[in-house]
Amino acid sequence: MRGLRFGVWLPTYAWADAGPEQARRLAASVQKCEEYGFDIWVIDHLLTASGLYGVAWLEPLSVLAYASALTTKVRLATGILVVPVRHPIVLAKEIATLCHLSNGRHVLGIGPGWYAREFEVTGSRIEERGRRTDEILEAVTLLLSRPNASYQGRYYRFEDVTIDPRPPRLPEIWVSGGSRIPDPQEHDVPFISRGVLDRIVRWGHWLSRCSGTQEWVKRDWGQIQAHARAMGTDPTTLTFGHCNFIHLVETGDHAKAVEASREPFLRVMGSHRSYTHLQECYMIGSIDRIKTRIADLVGAGLEYLVLGPVTDDPRQIDLLARHIAPEFA
């Protein structure tokens, strides 16, 4: 097997009853990622997307700025930033600031989003998300690359804008997307769309989603490689990444691990999907079963794995470092 690189989704859950203790646990999680060399990733949801989750998340760029002050080595990534609900000039300034504060450790993971309500409350329409995503990526990379930048798109236009301080190089860009088991009245589909395929091949790094099934993830990767060849791009230049939620239980008994994971998973995911459904999508069960699932993805070409504990207990990161990462080093 190839060596697998690891990142951790910080447990930045926006609990309604969150208090000072959550901030202390978050700091401990950041410090453990630095200790073990796990890149830090943060999720983005402006609102609680009740079709898929039972909670929202803290604002991701603010959390990464906080994490940059507590770390010196690991990369700091948005995973995944819903870019169509943001304005490109403001976003470019935020990214430039984070690159500056972190000494160039920022990684820009982006996606078009899927929760219609987040688009409504920020003044756009979900039907525009793909084109807005592409325009924002074009505009932001332009603003971070040169002074006196101008851009004319369908949704965003500006003249003679300079962002300072611009980073000496653009942050690495990861594109999310892929098949998802759709919820009623939402806009995601159980296949990977042509626009997402184009975006992944253009930017070169794919972070596959965990809201489908494992077989769908592998199927999507095959389609991405085929699409790259059709576009004249060598598929071996693309990076296959995956993000998933996890809860580690130190028992060899699969059934006991599944039951022990029920409560923390349902707290984060809500009651909108069955626990059987959650087990299809997420890393639930004994450590051996989870390692088998990861090995299956590695066998399909996986190079980068982001795992998100469904509790804010920093000891979950210790368990990742003890039981999961060494197996794939």
PDB file of N, CA and C in Angstrom, residues 1 41 192 314:
ATOM      1  N   MET A   1       0.830  -1.196   0.000  1.00  0.00           N
ATOM      2  CA  MET A   1       0.000   0.000   0.000  1.00  0.00           C
ATOM      3  C   MET A   1       0.871   1.254   0.000  1.00  0.00           C
ATOM      4  N   TRP A  41      -8.546  20.078   9.517  1.00  0.00           N
ATOM      5  CA  TRP A  41      -9.621  20.444   8.595  1.00  0.00           C
ATOM      6  C   TRP A  41     -10.832  20.906   9.396  1.00  0.00           C
ATOM      7  N   ILE A 192     -22.357  11.571  -9.627  1.00  0.00           N
ATOM      8  CA  ILE A 192     -21.481  12.738  -9.694  1.00  0.00           C
ATOM      9  C   ILE A 192     -21.775  13.481 -10.990  1.00  0.00           C
ATOM     10  N   PRO A 314     -10.939  15.037  23.018  1.00  0.00           N
ATOM     11  CA  PRO A 314      -9.627  14.979  22.344  1.00  0.00           C
ATOM     12  C   PRO A 314      -9.004  13.592  22.346  1.00  0.00           C
TER      13      PRO A 314
END
